[in-house]
Amino acid sequence: MKVFISVDMEGISGIVDGTMVGRTQGDYEKGRSLMAQDVNAAIDGILSVGPAEITVCDAHGGMNNILPEAIRREAVLVRGRPKPQSQMAGIDPSYDACVFIGYHAKKGTRDGMLSHTYSGGSIESLHINGVEVGETAMNAGIAGYHGVPLVFVSGDVAVTREALEVNGDIEVVAVKEAISRVAAKCIHPEVAREMIMEGVARAIRKHATIAPHRVTLPVTFDIRFTDAKRADAAAFIPSAERLDGKAIRISHGDYVKVYHGFLAAVACATAFS
Ligand SMILES: [Zn+2]
């Protein structure tokens, strides 16, 4: 059994605002500790089913949030950036299942805890093949490209709803319920970790019954930026088609190539912000 875990930070139990997810913020050390403990709960859930090879990809910000010795020694940690496949770096067709921990809803979701789509400052929305998506569907598409099913998602109530829209067979655990974008009712982290451990175990047991999220090819990413200058910069990418003042389109027959085009577009947009 090989399991890939992508871990973001905004949907970690107990985290409600920027004070725990930004490196320069006062409670960041607490945030990264909570992050590692939610991941460890997922690892425990996998290992409760049977022996497994586990890869954990740090998928938030600088992608070096989890301290190397903070996670279970049974897992290999992928950290640092930039890297191919970004939040999904390390996944390949040899994996049997994929798990998302600490995920959040797409930008603008009314009850989405710290909601955004990849880059809060640069991206207004992302449509894949005409459907607006968040990071859950976008990254499930990377797993699906490799034939690996996304089987479990944890985060706030809104992201669990978004995950079930990607695939209703996925197991989900909501560790908090938003009251606003930066306030939530939080389940105690110890209880949340038990829920993650049990939910991941349920998902691993039934992983063979969950279909990989295969995106129809050729695939189109319509990327809407928060202002025209960012779209001006992103449009420097040779394959980009300008849609209007704030949006570009990237299309290709290979999902990972479009995903990398998206990463390049975000890098250009952010560099010129
Ligand atoms: Zn994040």
XYZ file of C-alpha atoms and ligand atoms in Angstrom:
274
model
C 0.000 0.000 0.000
C 1.329 3.441 -0.965
C -0.460 6.589 0.193
C 0.215 10.205 -0.752
C -0.799 12.988 1.657
C -0.998 16.649 0.556
C -1.269 18.965 3.555
C -2.351 22.598 3.493
C -2.650 24.769 6.590
C -5.866 26.805 6.512
C -8.036 23.761 7.216
C -6.013 22.427 10.141
C -7.933 21.948 13.370
C -7.881 25.012 15.635
C -6.606 27.455 12.985
C -9.005 30.317 12.192
C -7.049 33.299 10.857
C -3.694 34.500 9.532
C -1.944 34.515 12.904
C -1.098 30.806 12.712
C -0.496 30.347 8.959
C 1.967 33.164 8.184
C 5.660 32.697 8.948
C 6.005 36.233 10.336
C 2.957 35.929 12.568
C 3.122 35.437 16.310
C 1.300 32.108 16.584
C 2.957 30.492 13.530
C 4.982 27.993 15.601
C 1.740 26.805 17.181
C 0.126 26.569 13.731
C 2.884 24.388 12.283
C 2.690 22.114 15.324
C -1.063 21.696 14.911
C -0.451 20.996 11.199
C 1.994 18.166 11.949
C -0.384 16.639 14.474
C -3.309 16.520 12.019
C -0.958 14.847 9.517
C 0.183 12.347 12.151
C -3.450 11.475 12.828
C -3.850 10.705 9.116
C -0.660 8.577 9.150
C -1.958 6.686 12.203
C -5.228 6.095 10.354
C -3.409 4.627 7.344
C -1.173 2.408 9.492
C -4.152 1.180 11.535
C -5.353 -0.557 8.354
C -1.998 -2.134 7.514
C 1.641 -1.468 6.619
C 2.079 1.337 4.103
C 4.601 3.535 2.345
C 3.526 7.123 3.030
C 4.629 10.376 1.397
C 3.645 13.726 2.929
C 3.813 16.839 0.712
C 3.869 20.190 2.537
C 1.491 22.261 0.371
C 1.220 25.619 2.147
C 3.038 28.906 1.484
C 6.793 28.306 1.440
C 6.028 24.569 1.685
C 8.472 24.170 4.570
C 6.037 24.469 7.462
C 6.199 20.952 8.895
C 9.410 20.466 10.848
C 11.134 17.272 9.619
C 11.157 15.561 13.012
C 7.562 16.551 13.812
C 5.923 13.848 11.723
C 5.814 10.093 12.259
C 9.019 8.384 11.184
C 7.028 6.026 8.937
C 6.452 8.887 6.450
C 8.724 10.617 3.946
C 8.340 14.413 3.874
C 8.448 16.477 0.652
C 9.235 20.112 1.493
C 10.418 23.306 -0.224
C 9.388 25.095 -3.405
C 9.038 25.712 -6.291
C 8.651 22.107 -7.344
C 6.961 20.195 -10.186
C 3.336 19.394 -9.343
C 3.576 21.929 -6.486
C 1.066 20.908 -3.796
C 1.132 17.372 -5.228
C 4.905 16.992 -5.657
C 6.007 13.390 -5.348
C 2.834 11.646 -6.502
C 3.138 9.131 -9.334
C 1.216 6.114 -10.649
C 2.725 3.789 -8.018
C 0.417 5.213 -5.305
C -2.854 3.511 -4.324
C -4.632 6.425 -2.657
C -4.353 10.139 -1.972
C -5.398 12.095 1.152
C -5.816 15.872 1.627
C -5.367 17.290 5.146
C -5.991 20.916 6.190
C -7.609 21.959 2.915
C -9.850 25.031 2.409
C -12.633 26.142 0.085
C -12.231 28.139 -3.132
C -12.046 31.929 -3.062
C -15.281 33.705 -2.248
C -17.027 30.747 -0.609
C -19.422 32.387 1.830
C -18.751 30.031 4.739
C -15.205 29.166 3.637
C -12.597 29.358 6.386
C -9.636 31.387 4.986
C -11.019 30.646 1.521
C -8.838 31.344 -1.524
C -7.743 29.674 -4.739
C -3.996 28.942 -4.714
C -2.963 32.611 -4.454
C -5.295 34.804 -2.430
C -3.674 38.024 -3.665
C -3.489 37.178 -7.371
C -6.338 34.840 -8.304
C -10.004 35.738 -8.365
C -11.192 32.424 -9.782
C -10.146 29.284 -11.646
C -12.441 27.446 -14.047
C -11.361 23.998 -15.259
C -13.281 22.978 -18.385
C -15.808 25.724 -17.587
C -16.489 24.748 -13.965
C -15.228 26.947 -11.118
C -13.048 24.897 -8.781
C -10.785 25.248 -5.772
C -7.529 23.558 -4.895
C -9.329 20.323 -3.948
C -10.595 19.624 -7.484
C -7.458 21.047 -9.127
C -5.158 18.775 -7.108
C -7.525 15.786 -7.307
C -6.996 16.178 -11.060
C -3.242 15.663 -10.592
C -3.879 12.505 -8.597
C -6.362 11.362 -11.249
C -3.804 12.008 -14.001
C -1.673 9.345 -12.314
C -4.677 7.057 -11.829
C -4.702 7.628 -8.058
C -8.053 8.214 -6.293
C -8.521 11.037 -3.783
C -10.120 9.147 -0.884
C -10.196 11.578 2.073
C -10.356 15.345 2.715
C -10.247 17.211 6.054
C -10.744 20.921 6.666
C -13.727 23.139 7.415
C -17.336 22.287 6.603
C -17.172 24.245 3.318
C -14.202 22.319 1.886
C -15.746 18.987 2.806
C -18.820 20.046 0.803
C -16.553 21.058 -2.098
C -14.772 17.675 -1.917
C -18.043 15.754 -2.083
C -18.927 17.743 -5.215
C -15.699 16.382 -6.770
C -16.656 12.823 -5.792
C -19.485 11.800 -3.465
C -17.681 8.573 -2.515
C -14.810 10.413 -0.769
C -14.622 10.246 3.051
C -14.519 13.708 4.667
C -14.009 15.134 8.157
C -14.911 18.713 9.110
C -12.766 19.888 12.035
C -14.388 23.352 12.229
C -17.368 25.320 10.988
C -16.869 28.880 9.786
C -18.758 31.752 11.399
C -16.978 34.165 9.045
C -13.947 33.872 6.770
C -11.681 34.335 9.813
C -13.754 32.920 12.679
C -15.008 29.426 13.358
C -16.405 26.981 15.856
C -13.488 24.576 16.333
C -13.690 20.993 17.522
C -10.977 20.359 20.127
C -7.820 19.326 18.228
C -7.533 16.027 20.107
C -11.083 15.120 19.107
C -10.482 16.346 15.542
C -7.393 14.125 15.280
C -9.384 11.080 16.389
C -11.961 11.903 13.711
C -9.205 12.267 11.073
C -7.590 8.982 12.110
C -10.893 7.093 11.933
C -11.989 8.826 8.708
C -8.698 8.102 6.939
C -8.868 4.458 8.048
C -12.408 4.182 6.611
C -11.204 5.772 3.359
C -8.147 3.511 3.027
C -10.242 0.397 3.600
C -12.520 1.317 0.693
C -9.948 3.022 -1.553
C -10.318 0.476 -4.347
C -13.984 1.421 -4.740
C -13.302 5.147 -5.268
C -12.682 6.291 -8.848
C -9.727 8.570 -9.678
C -10.765 12.124 -10.641
C -9.891 12.044 -14.336
C -10.304 15.450 -15.986
C -11.558 15.456 -19.584
C -8.756 16.208 -22.064
C -7.763 18.457 -23.668
C -8.227 20.544 -20.546
C -8.823 24.293 -20.312
C -7.821 26.422 -17.315
C -9.495 29.863 -17.337
C -7.595 31.948 -14.785
C -9.138 35.223 -13.597
C -6.766 37.538 -11.742
C -7.551 40.170 -9.151
C -6.472 43.012 -11.463
C -5.491 43.651 -15.097
C -1.771 44.135 -14.400
C -1.467 40.585 -13.110
C -3.239 39.279 -16.220
C -0.898 41.409 -18.375
C 2.084 39.624 -16.790
C 0.550 36.139 -16.921
C -0.203 36.639 -20.620
C 3.589 36.616 -21.287
C 3.343 32.800 -21.251
C 3.486 31.773 -24.952
C 0.514 29.415 -24.759
C -1.721 31.861 -22.868
C -4.787 33.232 -24.620
C -6.086 36.564 -23.311
C -9.805 36.326 -22.556
C -10.453 39.841 -21.222
C -8.844 42.487 -19.036
C -8.339 40.206 -16.073
C -8.409 36.658 -17.454
C -6.255 34.272 -19.489
C -6.848 30.742 -20.815
C -4.350 27.886 -20.981
C -5.293 24.667 -22.794
C -3.383 21.441 -23.431
C -3.881 17.724 -23.915
C -1.747 16.988 -20.828
C -3.200 17.931 -17.432
C 0.154 18.317 -15.679
C 1.396 20.674 -18.420
C -1.654 22.909 -17.939
C -1.166 22.756 -14.156
C 2.435 23.879 -14.648
C 1.201 26.648 -16.962
C -1.088 27.729 -14.141
C 1.880 27.797 -11.719
C 3.900 29.884 -14.197
C 0.970 32.276 -14.682
C 0.646 32.740 -10.928
C 4.403 33.305 -10.594
C 4.315 36.001 -13.322
C 1.226 37.643 -11.847
C 2.697 37.685 -8.373
C 6.102 38.967 -9.547
C 4.454 42.004 -11.112
C 1.913 42.640 -8.340
Zn -2.428 27.198 2.314
